[in-house]
Structures are given as structure tokens and as C-alpha cells.
Short mmCIF file of C-alpha atoms in Angstrom, two decimals:
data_model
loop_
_atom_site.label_atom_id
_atom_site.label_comp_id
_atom_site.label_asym_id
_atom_site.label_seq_id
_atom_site.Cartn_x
_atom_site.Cartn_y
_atom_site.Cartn_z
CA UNK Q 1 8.91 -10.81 -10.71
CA UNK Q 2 9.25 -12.27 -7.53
CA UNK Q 3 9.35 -10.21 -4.85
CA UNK Q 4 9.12 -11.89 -1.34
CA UNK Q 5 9.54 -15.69 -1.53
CA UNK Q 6 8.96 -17.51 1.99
CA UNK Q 7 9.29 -21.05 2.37
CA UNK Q 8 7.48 -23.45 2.99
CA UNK Q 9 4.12 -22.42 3.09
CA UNK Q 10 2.65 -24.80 5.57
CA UNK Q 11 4.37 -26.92 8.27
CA UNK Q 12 2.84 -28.63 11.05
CA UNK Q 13 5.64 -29.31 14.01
CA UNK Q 14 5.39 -31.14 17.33
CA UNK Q 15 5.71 -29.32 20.66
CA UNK Q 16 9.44 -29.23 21.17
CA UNK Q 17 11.09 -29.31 17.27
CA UNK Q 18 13.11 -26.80 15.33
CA UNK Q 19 12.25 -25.55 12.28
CA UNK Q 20 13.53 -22.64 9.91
CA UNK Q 21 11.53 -20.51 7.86
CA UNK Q 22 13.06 -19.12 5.23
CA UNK Q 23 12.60 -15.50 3.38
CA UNK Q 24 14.04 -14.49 -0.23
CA UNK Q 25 13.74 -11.33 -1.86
CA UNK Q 26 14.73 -9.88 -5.45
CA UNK Q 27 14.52 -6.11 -4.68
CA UNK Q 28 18.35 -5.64 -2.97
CA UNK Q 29 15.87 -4.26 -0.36
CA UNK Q 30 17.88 -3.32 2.87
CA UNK Q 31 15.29 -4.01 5.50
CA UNK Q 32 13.55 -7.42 6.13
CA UNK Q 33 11.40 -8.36 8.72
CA UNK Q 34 9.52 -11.32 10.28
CA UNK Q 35 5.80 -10.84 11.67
CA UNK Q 36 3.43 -12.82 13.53
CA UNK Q 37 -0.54 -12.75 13.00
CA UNK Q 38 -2.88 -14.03 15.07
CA UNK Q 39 -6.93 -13.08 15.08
CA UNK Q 40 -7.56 -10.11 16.64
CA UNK Q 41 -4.18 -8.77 17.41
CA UNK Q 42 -2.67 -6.97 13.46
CA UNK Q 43 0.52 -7.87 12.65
CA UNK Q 44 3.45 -8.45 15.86
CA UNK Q 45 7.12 -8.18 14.84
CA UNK Q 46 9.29 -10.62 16.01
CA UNK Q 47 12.76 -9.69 14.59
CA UNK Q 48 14.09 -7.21 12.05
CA UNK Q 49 17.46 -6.26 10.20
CA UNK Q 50 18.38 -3.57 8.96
CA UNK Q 51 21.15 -4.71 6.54
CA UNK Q 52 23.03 -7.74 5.66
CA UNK Q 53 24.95 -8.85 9.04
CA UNK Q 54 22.51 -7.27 11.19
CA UNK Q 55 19.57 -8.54 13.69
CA UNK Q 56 17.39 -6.98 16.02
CA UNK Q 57 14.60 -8.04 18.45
CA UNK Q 58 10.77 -6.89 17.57
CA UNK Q 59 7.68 -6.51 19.79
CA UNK Q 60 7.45 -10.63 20.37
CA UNK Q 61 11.31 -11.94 19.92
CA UNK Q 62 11.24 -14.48 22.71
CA UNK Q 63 11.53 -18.25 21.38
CA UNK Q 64 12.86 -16.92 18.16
CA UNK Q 65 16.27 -16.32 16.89
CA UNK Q 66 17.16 -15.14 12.98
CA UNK Q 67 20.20 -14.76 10.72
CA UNK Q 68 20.72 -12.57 7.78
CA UNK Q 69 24.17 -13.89 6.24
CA UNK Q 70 23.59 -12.57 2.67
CA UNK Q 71 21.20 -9.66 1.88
CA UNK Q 72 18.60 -11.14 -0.26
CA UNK Q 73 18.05 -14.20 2.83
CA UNK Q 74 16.37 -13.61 6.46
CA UNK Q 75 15.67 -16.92 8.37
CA UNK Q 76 13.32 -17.46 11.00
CA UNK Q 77 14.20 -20.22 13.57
CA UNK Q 78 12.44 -21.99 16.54
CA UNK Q 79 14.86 -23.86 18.56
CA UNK Q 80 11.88 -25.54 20.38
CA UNK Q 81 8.67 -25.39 19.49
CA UNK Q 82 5.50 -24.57 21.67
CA UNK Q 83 1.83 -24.34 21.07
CA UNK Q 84 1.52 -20.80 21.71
CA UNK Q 85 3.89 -20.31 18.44
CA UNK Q 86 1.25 -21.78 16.25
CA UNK Q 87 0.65 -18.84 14.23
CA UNK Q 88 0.97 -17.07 10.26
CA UNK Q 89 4.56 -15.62 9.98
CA UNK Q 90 5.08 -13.24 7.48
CA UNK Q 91 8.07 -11.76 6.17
CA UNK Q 92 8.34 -8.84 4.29
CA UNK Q 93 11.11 -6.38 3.22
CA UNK Q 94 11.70 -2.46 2.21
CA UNK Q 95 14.24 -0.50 0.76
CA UNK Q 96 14.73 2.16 3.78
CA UNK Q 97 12.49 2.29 7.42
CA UNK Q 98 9.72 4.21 6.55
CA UNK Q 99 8.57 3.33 2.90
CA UNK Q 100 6.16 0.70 2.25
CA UNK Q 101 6.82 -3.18 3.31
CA UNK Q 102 6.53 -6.23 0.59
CA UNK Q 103 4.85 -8.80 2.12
CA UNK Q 104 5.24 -12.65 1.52
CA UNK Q 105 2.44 -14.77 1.37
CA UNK Q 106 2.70 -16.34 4.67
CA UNK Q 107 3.65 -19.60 6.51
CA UNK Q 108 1.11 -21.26 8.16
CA UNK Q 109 2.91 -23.11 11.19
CA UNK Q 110 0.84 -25.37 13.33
CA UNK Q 111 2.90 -26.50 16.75
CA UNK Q 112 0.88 -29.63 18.27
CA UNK D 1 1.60 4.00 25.57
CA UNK D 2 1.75 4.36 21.25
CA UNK D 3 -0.80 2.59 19.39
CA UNK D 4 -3.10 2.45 16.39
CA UNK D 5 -6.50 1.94 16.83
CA UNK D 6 -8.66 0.34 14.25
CA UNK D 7 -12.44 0.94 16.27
CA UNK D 8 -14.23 -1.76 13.99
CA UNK D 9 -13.21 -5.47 13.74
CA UNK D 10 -15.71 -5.76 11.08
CA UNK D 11 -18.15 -3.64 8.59
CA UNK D 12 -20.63 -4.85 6.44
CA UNK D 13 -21.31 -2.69 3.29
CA UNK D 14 -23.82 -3.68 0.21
CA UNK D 15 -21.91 -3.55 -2.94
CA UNK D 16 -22.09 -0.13 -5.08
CA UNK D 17 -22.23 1.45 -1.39
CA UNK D 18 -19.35 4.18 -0.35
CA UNK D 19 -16.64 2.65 2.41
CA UNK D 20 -15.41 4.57 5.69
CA UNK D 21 -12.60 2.35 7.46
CA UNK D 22 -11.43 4.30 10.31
CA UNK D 23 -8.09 4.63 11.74
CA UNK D 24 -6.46 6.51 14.45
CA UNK D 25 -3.10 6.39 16.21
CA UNK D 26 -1.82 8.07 19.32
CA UNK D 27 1.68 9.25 18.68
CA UNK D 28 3.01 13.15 19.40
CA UNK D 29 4.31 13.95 15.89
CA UNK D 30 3.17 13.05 13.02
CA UNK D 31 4.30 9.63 11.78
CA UNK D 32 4.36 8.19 7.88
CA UNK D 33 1.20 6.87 7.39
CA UNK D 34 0.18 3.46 5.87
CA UNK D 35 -2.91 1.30 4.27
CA UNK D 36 -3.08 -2.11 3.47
CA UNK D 37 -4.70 -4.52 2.47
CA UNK D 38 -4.87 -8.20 3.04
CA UNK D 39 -7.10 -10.98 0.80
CA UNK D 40 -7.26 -14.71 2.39
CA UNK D 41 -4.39 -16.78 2.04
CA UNK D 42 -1.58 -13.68 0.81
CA UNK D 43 0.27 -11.03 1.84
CA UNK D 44 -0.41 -7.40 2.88
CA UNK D 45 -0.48 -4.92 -0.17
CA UNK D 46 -0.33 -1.79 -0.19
CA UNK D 47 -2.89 0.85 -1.29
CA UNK D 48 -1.68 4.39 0.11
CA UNK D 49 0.67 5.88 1.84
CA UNK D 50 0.79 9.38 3.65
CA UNK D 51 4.51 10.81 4.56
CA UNK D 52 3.34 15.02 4.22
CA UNK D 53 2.20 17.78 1.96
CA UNK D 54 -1.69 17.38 0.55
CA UNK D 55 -3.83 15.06 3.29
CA UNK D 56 -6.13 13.50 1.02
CA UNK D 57 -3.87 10.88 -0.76
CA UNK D 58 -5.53 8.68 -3.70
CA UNK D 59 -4.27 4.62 -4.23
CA UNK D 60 -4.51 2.01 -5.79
CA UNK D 61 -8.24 0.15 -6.70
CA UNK D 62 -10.11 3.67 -6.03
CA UNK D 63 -9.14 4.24 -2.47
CA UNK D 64 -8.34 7.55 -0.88
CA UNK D 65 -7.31 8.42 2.79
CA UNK D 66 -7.60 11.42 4.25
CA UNK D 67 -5.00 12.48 7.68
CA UNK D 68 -6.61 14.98 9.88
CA UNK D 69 -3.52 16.24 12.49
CA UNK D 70 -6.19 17.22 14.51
CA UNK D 71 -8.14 14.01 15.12
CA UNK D 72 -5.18 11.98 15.02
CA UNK D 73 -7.32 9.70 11.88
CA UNK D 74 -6.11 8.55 9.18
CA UNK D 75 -9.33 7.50 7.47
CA UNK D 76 -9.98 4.94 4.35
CA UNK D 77 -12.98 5.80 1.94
CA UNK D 78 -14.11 4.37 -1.08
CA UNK D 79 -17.23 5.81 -3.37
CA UNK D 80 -18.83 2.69 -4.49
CA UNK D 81 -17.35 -0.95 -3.21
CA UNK D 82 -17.03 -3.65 -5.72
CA UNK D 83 -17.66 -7.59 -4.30
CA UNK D 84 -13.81 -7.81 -4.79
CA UNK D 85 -12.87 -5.59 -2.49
CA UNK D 86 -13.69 -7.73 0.55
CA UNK D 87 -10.71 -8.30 2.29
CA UNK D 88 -8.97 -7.51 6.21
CA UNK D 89 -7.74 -3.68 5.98
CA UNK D 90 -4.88 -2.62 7.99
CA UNK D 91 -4.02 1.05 9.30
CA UNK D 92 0.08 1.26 10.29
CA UNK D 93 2.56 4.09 10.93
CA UNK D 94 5.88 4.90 10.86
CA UNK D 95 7.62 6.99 13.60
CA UNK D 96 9.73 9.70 11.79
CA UNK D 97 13.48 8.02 12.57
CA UNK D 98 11.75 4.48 13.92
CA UNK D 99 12.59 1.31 12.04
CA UNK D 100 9.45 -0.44 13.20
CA UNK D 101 5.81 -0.38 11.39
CA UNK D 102 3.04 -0.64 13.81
CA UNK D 103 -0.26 -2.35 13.31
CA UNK D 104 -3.35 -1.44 13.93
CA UNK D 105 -5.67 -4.73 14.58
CA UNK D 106 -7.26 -4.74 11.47
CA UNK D 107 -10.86 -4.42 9.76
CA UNK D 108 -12.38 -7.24 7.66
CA UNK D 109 -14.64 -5.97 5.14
CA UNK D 110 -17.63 -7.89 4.04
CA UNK D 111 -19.40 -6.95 0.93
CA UNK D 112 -22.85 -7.99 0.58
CA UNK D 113 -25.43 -7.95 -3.22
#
């Protein structure tokens, strides 16, 4: 039993890159969404969608863009990386707004 | 502005000791109300959830939460901690009709023989 699959766990990117993270999930959940941690500051959402076809900025969207072509899917780009992105990203997913999220286990994404 | 507060970045707590985690949020209705937990390296999981009815809610791994409308809290508790409970703890809500969870900050729990 899967649940939230993100890919790949650790990536290390210099200032100025792209990269895409990607997030799977088995649950035909409607919702996904990507996060941000950083010490100190909980859990910052960067982009969410609500259904397959659909986006929406977060809290922190700036320097990020995302796609959700199929439902299962919900990639995370950076068109061009900076240091201040270095960060854990974690996506999770829910079947409807206000019931519990399924978390990933991270990406740990180091921008030099 | 809305926000949850999480007053303690960290607690210390010898093991077979009881657990207060507190939580509060500043919100004019009452949102859906969340625990969860976080061990190094993984994912948030869940351990309770509050949406209405009875206000003292039991979860998973012998945690409870209790809401009090009053004090705007949402407070974790455990009886007696257990070395494997260390872990960050996160408070987040729900706005009735509002797609987005918010975080509180979180509280890392260190458990101590």
C-alpha cells in the first residue's frame, strides 16, 4: 500500500537549474498539495489542486509552478533555482478539503 | 491576522511521565481541528482529528486532545510517554469551506530515561 510516493528523495541543484519533483498517489484522492518546511516555521504551502486539471497558488508560490495532468500525478517545478529554495518539500494528498492530509516522505533539495 | 500558535518549540518529558502539547489558533468560528505527528526523515501522520460533537477526541498510539471553544486550545495529552514517542508534533486547522491546512510551528518532543 503505497500511499504518497515523491520522487526523488534527495537532490542537490546549482543556483540557477530546473528541477521537477514529482508526487504519486494510489488513493484517487482529489486534493494534492506541495509544502515547504524549514526550522522554525511548520509546514508553508506552495501550490495546491483541487482536482485533476486544476492549480492554485499557496502561502509561498513564487519561484514555483506545478501541473496536475492526470489525477494520481502533481509535479513540483523550479524553473531557476535559488538558495533560499533549499528546503524539505512535501507533498501530500486528501480525499475532500477538510479531512486529514497523507503525507510523503519528503524531498530534501539542497540549491548551492 | 489567522494563525496557530504552538507556545513551545521544545519539551522535555522523562519517559512513563504524562504529555501536555499545547495548541491554540485564532480564527472566529470554529475550524476542523488536526494533530500530527512527524518522526525524522518521514512524513506527517496523523493521530486525531476534531471536526464537532464530544471535545475530548482519543487517536492513535494513546493520544487524546481536548478543544476548549472558549480558550481557543486544542490541547495534546498523553498519560505515560514511551521513548518512541519522541518526535516534532504539529497542531493545524481547517477553516469550515477553506481548502488550505494551516500549520502551527511545531513542538519537538524529547523523551528522556
Amino acid at each position: 500500500n503505497a500511499g504518497v510516493t515523491q520522487t526523488p528523495k534527495f537532490r542537490v541543484l546549482k543556483t540557477g537549474q530546473s528541477m521537477t519533483l514529482l508526487c504519486a498517489q494510489d488513493m484517487n484522492h482529489e486534493y494534492m498539495y506541495w509544502y515547504r518546511q524549514d526550522p522554525g516555521m511548520g509546514l508553508r504551502l506552495i501550490h495546491y489542486s483541487v482536482g485533476e486539471g486544476t492549480t492554485a497558488k499557496g502561502e509561498v508560490p513564487d519561484g514555483y509552478n506545478v501541473s496536475r495532468l492526470k489525477k494520481q500525478n502533481f509535479l513540483l517545478g523550479l524553473e531557476s533555482a535559488a538558495p533560499s529554495q533549499t528546503s524539505v518539500y512535501f507533498c501530500a494528498s486528501s480525499d475532500y478539503n477538510n479531512q486529514p492530509q497523507h503525507f510523503g516522505d519528503g524531498t530534501r533539495l539542497s540549491i548551492l | 491576522a489567522q494563525s496557530v500558535t504552538q507556545p513551545d518549540i521544545h519539551i522535555t518529558v522523562s519517559e512513563g511521565a504524562s504529555l501536555e502539547l499545547r495548541c491554540n489558533y485564532s480564527y472566529g468560528a470554529t475550524p476542523y481541528l488536526f494533530w500530527y505527528v512527524q518522526s525524522p526523515g518521514q512524513g506527517l501522520q496523523l493521530l486525531l482529528k476534531y471536526f464537532s460533537g464530544d471535545t475530548l477526541v482519543q487517536g492513535i498510539k494513546g493520544f487524546e486532545a481536548e478543544f476548549k471553544r472558549s480558550q481557543s486550545s486544542f490541547n495534546l495529552r498523553k498519560p505515560s510517554v514511551h521513548w518512541s514517542d519522541a518526535a516534532e508534533y504539529f497542531c493545524a486547522v481547517v477553516l469550515t469551506g477553506g481548502f488550505k491546512t494551516i500549520f502551527g510551528a511545531g513542538t519537538r518532543l524529547f523523551v528522556k530515561a
